[in-house]
Amino acid sequence: MSMTESRTTANQGKNAVPAVLDIRDVSVLYSGKAAVKNVSCKILKNRITAIIGPSGCGKSTLLRSLNRMNDFVDGVTIEGEILFTDQNLYSSDVDPVEVRRRIGMVFQKPNPFPKSIYNNISWGPGINGYNGSMDELVERSLTQAALWEEVKDRLHESALNLSGGQQQRLCIARALAMEPQVLLMDEPCSALDPISTAHIEDLMFELKSRYTIVIVTHNMQQAARISDFTAFMEMGNLIEFGETDQIFTRPNIKRTEEYVTGRFG
Amino acid sequence: MAFSSEREKLNLRKRHARARGFAFLCALVTWSSVLILGILLFQVCIDGFGWLDWEFINSFPSRFPDRAGIKSALVGTMWLISLVAAISIPVGVSTALYLEEFAAKGRLSKLIEVNIANLAGVPSIVYGILGLAVFVRYFALGRSLISGALTMSLLILPIIIIASREAIRTVPMSIRYAALSLGATRWQTTWAHVLPASFPGIMTGVILSLSRAIGETAPIIMIGALTFVAFLPAGPMDSFTVLSIQIYNWVARPQPEFHDLAAAGIIVLLAVLLLMNATAIYIRSKTERRLK
């Protein structure tokens, strides 16, 4: 199994799988108070990395620092480096708009634009100067997000008429239309029912071959089911980071074991 | 009922009685204000309806009541409101957008916010004096439509800004984040999503303030609009009169016929107001449907 091999090699640190994001000693402070403390880890290409931990542990904050969405929070300061293809995302010559164009995001609550399904997909590529066939791009993105069959006959209806699960897949399609290198997902299933959740999880498996995914989740079963790597955070610290199998079956740190076995959190 | 004790039942009856009492009080207040308004309108209609015909609308003012009309005042009002809208909407909405979407939220923006709220409460005559000193005299625009429009714009800008900011604030942050996460700039986010989503609310504020501008008399008298105008303004530098001044002028005359003319003028003013509000509601319902 090539899958197992690559996992093993990654674990041995031989870098058979290149890192897309290299988080180096990152701290995020809100008005001087640290929400993320000295976190270092690598996000590997074409892998799903899950960030788990109790509420308020800083996992969403860490995720949002990966595409500079924290910039919009008043009084935020970020220390350390995040290397994205060898370029520090926070160096002064990097335009955050360019970062967000390459590193897409799906939010906790589905947030489609109050526009048609078609326009939801086409707006992002449009403003970024996409000059291929927009119809093809819309179809391709919706197909990748496993939504095309359900909406192909009503592309020009409002996106707000879709169900919650469909809206979330539309948001994924919207992010994919930008052809990002990394897709960040902030608890994408927490507002969805189990069937829609299963849809999205299946989708993530499909997307793995083309994209690198980082997902924050409250749901430990979800992390165990879908991710290749898991980061466990508590009170702003990265307690343990490793292959998902190892984190859930043979964690090195007591605190991780207590969390994944449901003794707190 | 078997599951409530006597004491609980008594308590429940009391609470229901109190609820009914409050509902009655609210209804009383509502209907008495509607009634008073109705009586006023009725009185105005009785006095003015007989005078209301095409000739009244299409004649210039005159010393003789049966030849006097409202043409110059009506056209003056149309001119004034168009100019006020052209000045105050872009300035007001841009200011609101800047304060909500771009300005750093700090002491300075707080200070500006408080000052705008205060300006909304300044008596209109003060704006009239300001307009006289600044636009009529200092910028030497004279007693022209443009002086009047600039003064009126100052008067309603605070209201437009406050209403627009409220409307912009109701746009959920999640929409902004969605746009920004697709590599949009702040401006693209604002133009394509925040502004359209807050448009109905902004429109409401704009129309309400323009309606206020239409009825204002004091600042226009202050900057010296004419009371007797036997010509139509041809451009923004011409002198002018407006409906409210014409009405005021007629009411001040001793002859009772002119009082009836004033009533007819009020009907015309109300009709213009209704038309504006209807337009606003139409635009709002149309854009809201597009959003849903």
mmCIF file of N, CA, C and O in Angstrom, chain A residues 150-232:
data_model
loop_
_atom_site.group_PDB
_atom_site.id
_atom_site.type_symbol
_atom_site.label_atom_id
_atom_site.label_comp_id
_atom_site.label_asym_id
_atom_site.label_seq_id
_atom_site.Cartn_x
_atom_site.Cartn_y
_atom_site.Cartn_z
ATOM 1 N N GLU A 150 -27.115 17.744 -8.252
ATOM 2 C CA GLU A 150 -28.275 18.259 -7.519
ATOM 3 C C GLU A 150 -28.687 19.657 -7.978
ATOM 4 O O GLU A 150 -29.842 20.038 -7.812
ATOM 5 N N VAL A 151 -27.765 20.425 -8.536
ATOM 6 C CA VAL A 151 -28.086 21.835 -8.811
ATOM 7 C C VAL A 151 -27.978 22.220 -10.277
ATOM 8 O O VAL A 151 -28.255 23.371 -10.627
ATOM 9 N N LYS A 152 -27.602 21.276 -11.156
ATOM 10 C CA LYS A 152 -27.292 21.681 -12.529
ATOM 11 C C LYS A 152 -28.474 22.320 -13.260
ATOM 12 O O LYS A 152 -28.283 23.106 -14.170
ATOM 13 N N ASP A 153 -29.691 22.007 -12.809
ATOM 14 C CA ASP A 153 -30.858 22.579 -13.483
ATOM 15 C C ASP A 153 -31.332 23.878 -12.862
ATOM 16 O O ASP A 153 -32.304 24.470 -13.318
ATOM 17 N N ARG A 154 -30.678 24.295 -11.806
ATOM 18 C CA ARG A 154 -31.123 25.548 -11.179
ATOM 19 C C ARG A 154 -29.943 26.419 -10.760
ATOM 20 O O ARG A 154 -29.914 26.979 -9.675
ATOM 21 N N LEU A 155 -28.981 26.513 -11.653
ATOM 22 C CA LEU A 155 -27.768 27.278 -11.359
ATOM 23 C C LEU A 155 -28.045 28.746 -11.102
ATOM 24 O O LEU A 155 -27.290 29.419 -10.416
ATOM 25 N N HIS A 156 -29.154 29.236 -11.681
ATOM 26 C CA HIS A 156 -29.402 30.672 -11.549
ATOM 27 C C HIS A 156 -30.441 30.986 -10.484
ATOM 28 O O HIS A 156 -30.906 32.103 -10.367
ATOM 29 N N GLU A 157 -30.734 29.963 -9.670
ATOM 30 C CA GLU A 157 -31.576 30.231 -8.504
ATOM 31 C C GLU A 157 -30.698 30.644 -7.337
ATOM 32 O O GLU A 157 -29.500 30.376 -7.307
ATOM 33 N N SER A 158 -31.348 31.265 -6.341
ATOM 34 C CA SER A 158 -30.581 31.746 -5.195
ATOM 35 C C SER A 158 -29.971 30.581 -4.415
ATOM 36 O O SER A 158 -30.610 29.560 -4.191
ATOM 37 N N ALA A 159 -28.744 30.787 -3.982
ATOM 38 C CA ALA A 159 -28.050 29.770 -3.192
ATOM 39 C C ALA A 159 -28.716 29.580 -1.833
ATOM 40 O O ALA A 159 -28.537 28.553 -1.191
ATOM 41 N N LEU A 160 -29.490 30.574 -1.418
ATOM 42 C CA LEU A 160 -30.104 30.489 -0.091
ATOM 43 C C LEU A 160 -31.261 29.493 -0.057
ATOM 44 O O LEU A 160 -31.744 29.141 1.009
ATOM 45 N N ASN A 161 -31.706 29.039 -1.244
ATOM 46 C CA ASN A 161 -32.775 28.038 -1.271
ATOM 47 C C ASN A 161 -32.245 26.623 -1.040
ATOM 48 O O ASN A 161 -33.032 25.695 -0.891
ATOM 49 N N LEU A 162 -30.914 26.464 -1.041
ATOM 50 C CA LEU A 162 -30.346 25.132 -0.835
ATOM 51 C C LEU A 162 -30.437 24.737 0.639
ATOM 52 O O LEU A 162 -30.542 25.592 1.516
ATOM 53 N N SER A 163 -30.359 23.411 0.893
ATOM 54 C CA SER A 163 -30.338 22.952 2.283
ATOM 55 C C SER A 163 -28.970 23.277 2.885
ATOM 56 O O SER A 163 -28.026 23.625 2.172
ATOM 57 N N GLY A 164 -28.878 23.148 4.218
ATOM 58 C CA GLY A 164 -27.630 23.480 4.898
ATOM 59 C C GLY A 164 -26.439 22.696 4.362
ATOM 60 O O GLY A 164 -25.373 23.250 4.111
ATOM 61 N N GLY A 165 -26.640 21.383 4.166
ATOM 62 C CA GLY A 165 -25.556 20.546 3.666
ATOM 63 C C GLY A 165 -25.148 20.938 2.253
ATOM 64 O O GLY A 165 -23.959 20.960 1.915
ATOM 65 N N GLN A 166 -26.147 21.247 1.429
ATOM 66 C CA GLN A 166 -25.854 21.679 0.052
ATOM 67 C C GLN A 166 -25.120 23.015 0.067
ATOM 68 O O GLN A 166 -24.185 23.233 -0.706
ATOM 69 N N GLN A 167 -25.560 23.912 0.976
ATOM 70 C CA GLN A 167 -24.894 25.222 1.071
ATOM 71 C C GLN A 167 -23.430 25.053 1.435
ATOM 72 O O GLN A 167 -22.564 25.727 0.887
ATOM 73 N N GLN A 168 -23.158 24.115 2.355
ATOM 74 C CA GLN A 168 -21.773 23.928 2.759
ATOM 75 C C GLN A 168 -20.947 23.360 1.594
ATOM 76 O O GLN A 168 -19.807 23.757 1.380
ATOM 77 N N ARG A 169 -21.550 22.446 0.817
ATOM 78 C CA ARG A 169 -20.817 21.924 -0.346
ATOM 79 C C ARG A 169 -20.625 23.023 -1.392
ATOM 80 O O ARG A 169 -19.608 23.068 -2.081
ATOM 81 N N LEU A 170 -21.611 23.929 -1.474
ATOM 82 C CA LEU A 170 -21.448 25.068 -2.378
ATOM 83 C C LEU A 170 -20.268 25.929 -1.935
ATOM 84 O O LEU A 170 -19.475 26.398 -2.757
ATOM 85 N N CYS A 171 -20.144 26.114 -0.626
ATOM 86 C CA CYS A 171 -19.025 26.908 -0.108
ATOM 87 C C CYS A 171 -17.698 26.217 -0.408
ATOM 88 O O CYS A 171 -16.695 26.876 -0.695
ATOM 89 N N ILE A 172 -17.708 24.886 -0.341
ATOM 90 C CA ILE A 172 -16.492 24.148 -0.696
ATOM 91 C C ILE A 172 -16.201 24.336 -2.185
ATOM 92 O O ILE A 172 -15.069 24.632 -2.579
ATOM 93 N N ALA A 173 -17.252 24.213 -3.010
ATOM 94 C CA ALA A 173 -17.079 24.400 -4.455
ATOM 95 C C ALA A 173 -16.549 25.799 -4.757
ATOM 96 O O ALA A 173 -15.686 25.989 -5.616
ATOM 97 N N ARG A 174 -17.076 26.791 -4.023
ATOM 98 C CA ARG A 174 -16.647 28.181 -4.214
ATOM 99 C C ARG A 174 -15.161 28.325 -3.912
ATOM 100 O O ARG A 174 -14.428 28.999 -4.642
ATOM 101 N N ALA A 175 -14.719 27.663 -2.821
ATOM 102 C CA ALA A 175 -13.296 27.720 -2.484
ATOM 103 C C ALA A 175 -12.466 26.979 -3.529
ATOM 104 O O ALA A 175 -11.395 27.433 -3.923
ATOM 105 N N LEU A 176 -12.994 25.831 -4.025
ATOM 106 C CA LEU A 176 -12.236 25.034 -5.001
ATOM 107 C C LEU A 176 -12.105 25.756 -6.333
ATOM 108 O O LEU A 176 -11.128 25.545 -7.059
ATOM 109 N N ALA A 177 -13.081 26.600 -6.662
ATOM 110 C CA ALA A 177 -13.048 27.312 -7.941
ATOM 111 C C ALA A 177 -11.812 28.195 -8.057
ATOM 112 O O ALA A 177 -11.373 28.533 -9.151
ATOM 113 N N MET A 178 -11.245 28.561 -6.910
ATOM 114 C CA MET A 178 -10.028 29.374 -6.921
ATOM 115 C C MET A 178 -8.788 28.511 -7.154
ATOM 116 O O MET A 178 -7.681 29.020 -7.240
ATOM 117 N N GLU A 179 -8.992 27.192 -7.219
ATOM 118 C CA GLU A 179 -7.899 26.223 -7.322
ATOM 119 C C GLU A 179 -6.791 26.520 -6.316
ATOM 120 O O GLU A 179 -5.642 26.796 -6.683
ATOM 121 N N PRO A 180 -7.152 26.460 -5.053
ATOM 122 C CA PRO A 180 -6.176 26.784 -4.007
ATOM 123 C C PRO A 180 -5.203 25.623 -3.815
ATOM 124 O O PRO A 180 -5.499 24.498 -4.209
ATOM 125 N N GLN A 181 -4.049 25.915 -3.229
ATOM 126 C CA GLN A 181 -3.133 24.821 -2.907
ATOM 127 C C GLN A 181 -3.535 24.136 -1.612
ATOM 128 O O GLN A 181 -3.297 22.956 -1.432
ATOM 129 N N VAL A 182 -4.100 24.918 -0.711
ATOM 130 C CA VAL A 182 -4.497 24.378 0.589
ATOM 131 C C VAL A 182 -5.948 24.773 0.846
ATOM 132 O O VAL A 182 -6.383 25.860 0.466
ATOM 133 N N LEU A 183 -6.692 23.853 1.463
ATOM 134 C CA LEU A 183 -8.066 24.158 1.839
ATOM 135 C C LEU A 183 -8.172 24.060 3.361
ATOM 136 O O LEU A 183 -7.896 23.009 3.939
ATOM 137 N N LEU A 184 -8.520 25.171 3.990
ATOM 138 C CA LEU A 184 -8.688 25.174 5.439
ATOM 139 C C LEU A 184 -10.162 25.017 5.754
ATOM 140 O O LEU A 184 -11.002 25.685 5.153
ATOM 141 N N MET A 185 -10.492 24.125 6.683
ATOM 142 C CA MET A 185 -11.902 23.916 7.014
ATOM 143 C C MET A 185 -12.074 24.067 8.518
ATOM 144 O O MET A 185 -11.471 23.345 9.307
ATOM 145 N N ASP A 186 -12.914 25.032 8.890
ATOM 146 C CA ASP A 186 -13.108 25.339 10.304
ATOM 147 C C ASP A 186 -14.412 24.704 10.780
ATOM 148 O O ASP A 186 -15.482 25.277 10.598
ATOM 149 N N GLU A 187 -14.333 23.534 11.357
ATOM 150 C CA GLU A 187 -15.512 22.784 11.796
ATOM 151 C C GLU A 187 -16.614 22.799 10.740
ATOM 152 O O GLU A 187 -17.739 23.240 11.002
ATOM 153 N N PRO A 188 -16.331 22.295 9.552
ATOM 154 C CA PRO A 188 -17.275 22.461 8.435
ATOM 155 C C PRO A 188 -18.572 21.682 8.609
ATOM 156 O O PRO A 188 -19.536 21.952 7.907
ATOM 157 N N CYS A 189 -18.604 20.723 9.534
ATOM 158 C CA CYS A 189 -19.805 19.888 9.665
ATOM 159 C C CYS A 189 -20.581 20.180 10.933
ATOM 160 O O CYS A 189 -21.592 19.537 11.197
ATOM 161 N N SER A 190 -20.134 21.153 11.724
ATOM 162 C CA SER A 190 -20.751 21.301 13.048
ATOM 163 C C SER A 190 -22.186 21.796 12.946
ATOM 164 O O SER A 190 -22.964 21.622 13.867
ATOM 165 N N ALA A 191 -22.556 22.421 11.813
ATOM 166 C CA ALA A 191 -23.934 22.901 11.697
ATOM 167 C C ALA A 191 -24.776 21.961 10.840
ATOM 168 O O ALA A 191 -25.873 22.313 10.432
ATOM 169 N N LEU A 192 -24.241 20.754 10.548
ATOM 170 C CA LEU A 192 -24.928 19.872 9.599
ATOM 171 C C LEU A 192 -25.437 18.597 10.268
ATOM 172 O O LEU A 192 -24.923 18.163 11.300
ATOM 173 N N ASP A 193 -26.424 17.967 9.620
ATOM 174 C CA ASP A 193 -26.947 16.700 10.129
ATOM 175 C C ASP A 193 -25.995 15.569 9.714
ATOM 176 O O ASP A 193 -25.114 15.759 8.890
ATOM 177 N N PRO A 194 -26.183 14.366 10.307
ATOM 178 C CA PRO A 194 -25.225 13.276 10.051
ATOM 179 C C PRO A 194 -25.094 12.896 8.578
ATOM 180 O O PRO A 194 -23.992 12.567 8.124
ATOM 181 N N ILE A 195 -26.183 12.963 7.816
ATOM 182 C CA ILE A 195 -26.096 12.560 6.408
ATOM 183 C C ILE A 195 -25.263 13.570 5.616
ATOM 184 O O ILE A 195 -24.383 13.207 4.845
ATOM 185 N N SER A 196 -25.525 14.852 5.852
ATOM 186 C CA SER A 196 -24.729 15.879 5.179
ATOM 187 C C SER A 196 -23.270 15.780 5.605
ATOM 188 O O SER A 196 -22.358 15.986 4.801
ATOM 189 N N THR A 197 -23.055 15.463 6.882
ATOM 190 C CA THR A 197 -21.690 15.315 7.384
ATOM 191 C C THR A 197 -20.974 14.198 6.629
ATOM 192 O O THR A 197 -19.832 14.358 6.194
ATOM 193 N N ALA A 198 -21.681 13.065 6.449
ATOM 194 C CA ALA A 198 -21.085 11.932 5.729
ATOM 195 C C ALA A 198 -20.720 12.337 4.299
ATOM 196 O O ALA A 198 -19.651 11.988 3.796
ATOM 197 N N HIS A 199 -21.614 13.108 3.673
ATOM 198 C CA HIS A 199 -21.350 13.628 2.330
ATOM 199 C C HIS A 199 -20.032 14.390 2.280
ATOM 200 O O HIS A 199 -19.216 14.215 1.390
ATOM 201 N N ILE A 200 -19.873 15.286 3.244
ATOM 202 C CA ILE A 200 -18.695 16.163 3.248
ATOM 203 C C ILE A 200 -17.440 15.352 3.536
ATOM 204 O O ILE A 200 -16.385 15.576 2.946
ATOM 205 N N GLU A 201 -17.578 14.362 4.426
ATOM 206 C CA GLU A 201 -16.403 13.533 4.735
ATOM 207 C C GLU A 201 -15.972 12.734 3.500
ATOM 208 O O GLU A 201 -14.779 12.642 3.197
ATOM 209 N N ASP A 202 -16.954 12.158 2.781
ATOM 210 C CA ASP A 202 -16.632 11.441 1.534
ATOM 211 C C ASP A 202 -15.910 12.375 0.573
ATOM 212 O O ASP A 202 -14.923 12.015 -0.064
ATOM 213 N N LEU A 203 -16.442 13.580 0.525
ATOM 214 C CA LEU A 203 -15.892 14.583 -0.376
ATOM 215 C C LEU A 203 -14.428 14.870 -0.055
ATOM 216 O O LEU A 203 -13.585 14.995 -0.939
ATOM 217 N N MET A 204 -14.131 14.965 1.243
ATOM 218 C CA MET A 204 -12.758 15.283 1.629
ATOM 219 C C MET A 204 -11.794 14.192 1.166
ATOM 220 O O MET A 204 -10.669 14.489 0.737
ATOM 221 N N PHE A 205 -12.252 12.928 1.237
ATOM 222 C CA PHE A 205 -11.416 11.827 0.731
ATOM 223 C C PHE A 205 -11.091 12.020 -0.744
ATOM 224 O O PHE A 205 -9.971 11.825 -1.188
ATOM 225 N N GLU A 206 -12.132 12.408 -1.499
ATOM 226 C CA GLU A 206 -11.952 12.618 -2.940
ATOM 227 C C GLU A 206 -10.962 13.761 -3.204
ATOM 228 O O GLU A 206 -10.144 13.698 -4.113
ATOM 229 N N LEU A 207 -11.089 14.803 -2.399
ATOM 230 C CA LEU A 207 -10.318 16.019 -2.671
ATOM 231 C C LEU A 207 -8.844 15.874 -2.310
ATOM 232 O O LEU A 207 -7.998 16.609 -2.804
ATOM 233 N N LYS A 208 -8.574 14.900 -1.458
ATOM 234 C CA LYS A 208 -7.216 14.738 -0.933
ATOM 235 C C LYS A 208 -6.173 14.576 -2.038
ATOM 236 O O LYS A 208 -5.039 15.038 -1.904
ATOM 237 N N SER A 209 -6.586 13.923 -3.126
ATOM 238 C CA SER A 209 -5.600 13.658 -4.178
ATOM 239 C C SER A 209 -5.141 14.949 -4.853
ATOM 240 O O SER A 209 -4.087 14.995 -5.460
ATOM 241 N N ARG A 210 -5.953 16.011 -4.753
ATOM 242 C CA ARG A 210 -5.597 17.251 -5.453
ATOM 243 C C ARG A 210 -5.245 18.396 -4.520
ATOM 244 O O ARG A 210 -4.597 19.348 -4.925
ATOM 245 N N TYR A 211 -5.740 18.299 -3.308
ATOM 246 C CA TYR A 211 -5.558 19.434 -2.400
ATOM 247 C C TYR A 211 -4.963 18.969 -1.082
ATOM 248 O O TYR A 211 -5.032 17.794 -0.744
ATOM 249 N N THR A 212 -4.414 19.926 -0.365
ATOM 250 C CA THR A 212 -3.966 19.680 0.993
ATOM 251 C C THR A 212 -5.036 20.265 1.908
ATOM 252 O O THR A 212 -5.469 21.402 1.694
ATOM 253 N N ILE A 213 -5.493 19.474 2.862
ATOM 254 C CA ILE A 213 -6.609 19.932 3.682
ATOM 255 C C ILE A 213 -6.199 20.005 5.152
ATOM 256 O O ILE A 213 -5.547 19.101 5.675
ATOM 257 N N VAL A 214 -6.553 21.105 5.794
ATOM 258 C CA VAL A 214 -6.416 21.214 7.240
ATOM 259 C C VAL A 214 -7.810 21.435 7.795
ATOM 260 O O VAL A 214 -8.527 22.332 7.350
ATOM 261 N N ILE A 215 -8.220 20.579 8.725
ATOM 262 C CA ILE A 215 -9.573 20.694 9.252
ATOM 263 C C ILE A 215 -9.537 20.811 10.766
ATOM 264 O O ILE A 215 -8.800 20.087 11.443
ATOM 265 N N VAL A 216 -10.301 21.777 11.277
ATOM 266 C CA VAL A 216 -10.496 21.879 12.717
ATOM 267 C C VAL A 216 -11.790 21.153 13.024
ATOM 268 O O VAL A 216 -12.783 21.339 12.311
ATOM 269 N N THR A 217 -11.775 20.291 13.996
ATOM 270 C CA THR A 217 -13.027 19.611 14.320
ATOM 271 C C THR A 217 -13.174 19.374 15.816
ATOM 272 O O THR A 217 -12.205 19.188 16.544
ATOM 273 N N HIS A 218 -14.413 19.422 16.240
ATOM 274 C CA HIS A 218 -14.764 19.135 17.623
ATOM 275 C C HIS A 218 -14.991 17.653 17.807
ATOM 276 O O HIS A 218 -15.034 17.144 18.909
ATOM 277 N N ASN A 219 -15.203 17.014 16.637
ATOM 278 C CA ASN A 219 -15.696 15.655 16.652
ATOM 279 C C ASN A 219 -14.515 14.705 16.488
ATOM 280 O O ASN A 219 -13.912 14.611 15.429
ATOM 281 N N MET A 220 -14.179 14.015 17.567
ATOM 282 C CA MET A 220 -12.984 13.164 17.530
ATOM 283 C C MET A 220 -13.130 11.999 16.577
ATOM 284 O O MET A 220 -12.183 11.599 15.913
ATOM 285 N N GLN A 221 -14.355 11.437 16.495
ATOM 286 C CA GLN A 221 -14.580 10.336 15.555
ATOM 287 C C GLN A 221 -14.302 10.813 14.134
ATOM 288 O O GLN A 221 -13.728 10.103 13.331
ATOM 289 N N GLN A 222 -14.724 12.049 13.868
ATOM 290 C CA GLN A 222 -14.492 12.590 12.538
ATOM 291 C C GLN A 222 -12.993 12.689 12.248
ATOM 292 O O GLN A 222 -12.534 12.266 11.193
ATOM 293 N N ALA A 223 -12.258 13.196 13.203
ATOM 294 C CA ALA A 223 -10.806 13.312 13.026
ATOM 295 C C ALA A 223 -10.211 11.932 12.777
ATOM 296 O O ALA A 223 -9.391 11.741 11.874
ATOM 297 N N ALA A 224 -10.652 10.953 13.567
ATOM 298 C CA ALA A 224 -10.112 9.595 13.443
ATOM 299 C C ALA A 224 -10.461 8.997 12.078
ATOM 300 O O ALA A 224 -9.663 8.307 11.465
ATOM 301 N N ARG A 225 -11.686 9.294 11.598
ATOM 302 C CA ARG A 225 -12.144 8.720 10.328
ATOM 303 C C ARG A 225 -11.402 9.287 9.123
ATOM 304 O O ARG A 225 -11.015 8.564 8.225
ATOM 305 N N ILE A 226 -11.235 10.594 9.110
ATOM 306 C CA ILE A 226 -10.844 11.206 7.842
ATOM 307 C C ILE A 226 -9.390 11.649 7.759
ATOM 308 O O ILE A 226 -8.869 11.807 6.669
ATOM 309 N N SER A 227 -8.738 11.869 8.889
ATOM 310 C CA SER A 227 -7.454 12.562 8.773
ATOM 311 C C SER A 227 -6.279 11.594 8.724
ATOM 312 O O SER A 227 -6.365 10.454 9.167
ATOM 313 N N ASP A 228 -5.174 12.067 8.141
ATOM 314 C CA ASP A 228 -3.928 11.309 8.116
ATOM 315 C C ASP A 228 -3.047 11.706 9.296
ATOM 316 O O ASP A 228 -2.336 10.900 9.844
ATOM 317 N N PHE A 229 -3.123 13.008 9.623
ATOM 318 C CA PHE A 229 -2.346 13.502 10.753
ATOM 319 C C PHE A 229 -3.279 14.232 11.703
ATOM 320 O O PHE A 229 -4.275 14.821 11.278
ATOM 321 N N THR A 230 -2.933 14.200 12.973
ATOM 322 C CA THR A 230 -3.760 14.880 13.960
ATOM 323 C C THR A 230 -2.874 15.707 14.879
ATOM 324 O O THR A 230 -1.801 15.254 15.302
ATOM 325 N N ALA A 231 -3.355 16.925 15.125
ATOM 326 C CA ALA A 231 -2.686 17.787 16.093
ATOM 327 C C ALA A 231 -3.634 17.966 17.264
ATOM 328 O O ALA A 231 -4.803 18.306 17.071
ATOM 329 N N PHE A 232 -3.157 17.700 18.462
ATOM 330 C CA PHE A 232 -3.994 17.903 19.637
ATOM 331 C C PHE A 232 -3.523 19.155 20.364
ATOM 332 O O PHE A 232 -2.354 19.290 20.717
#
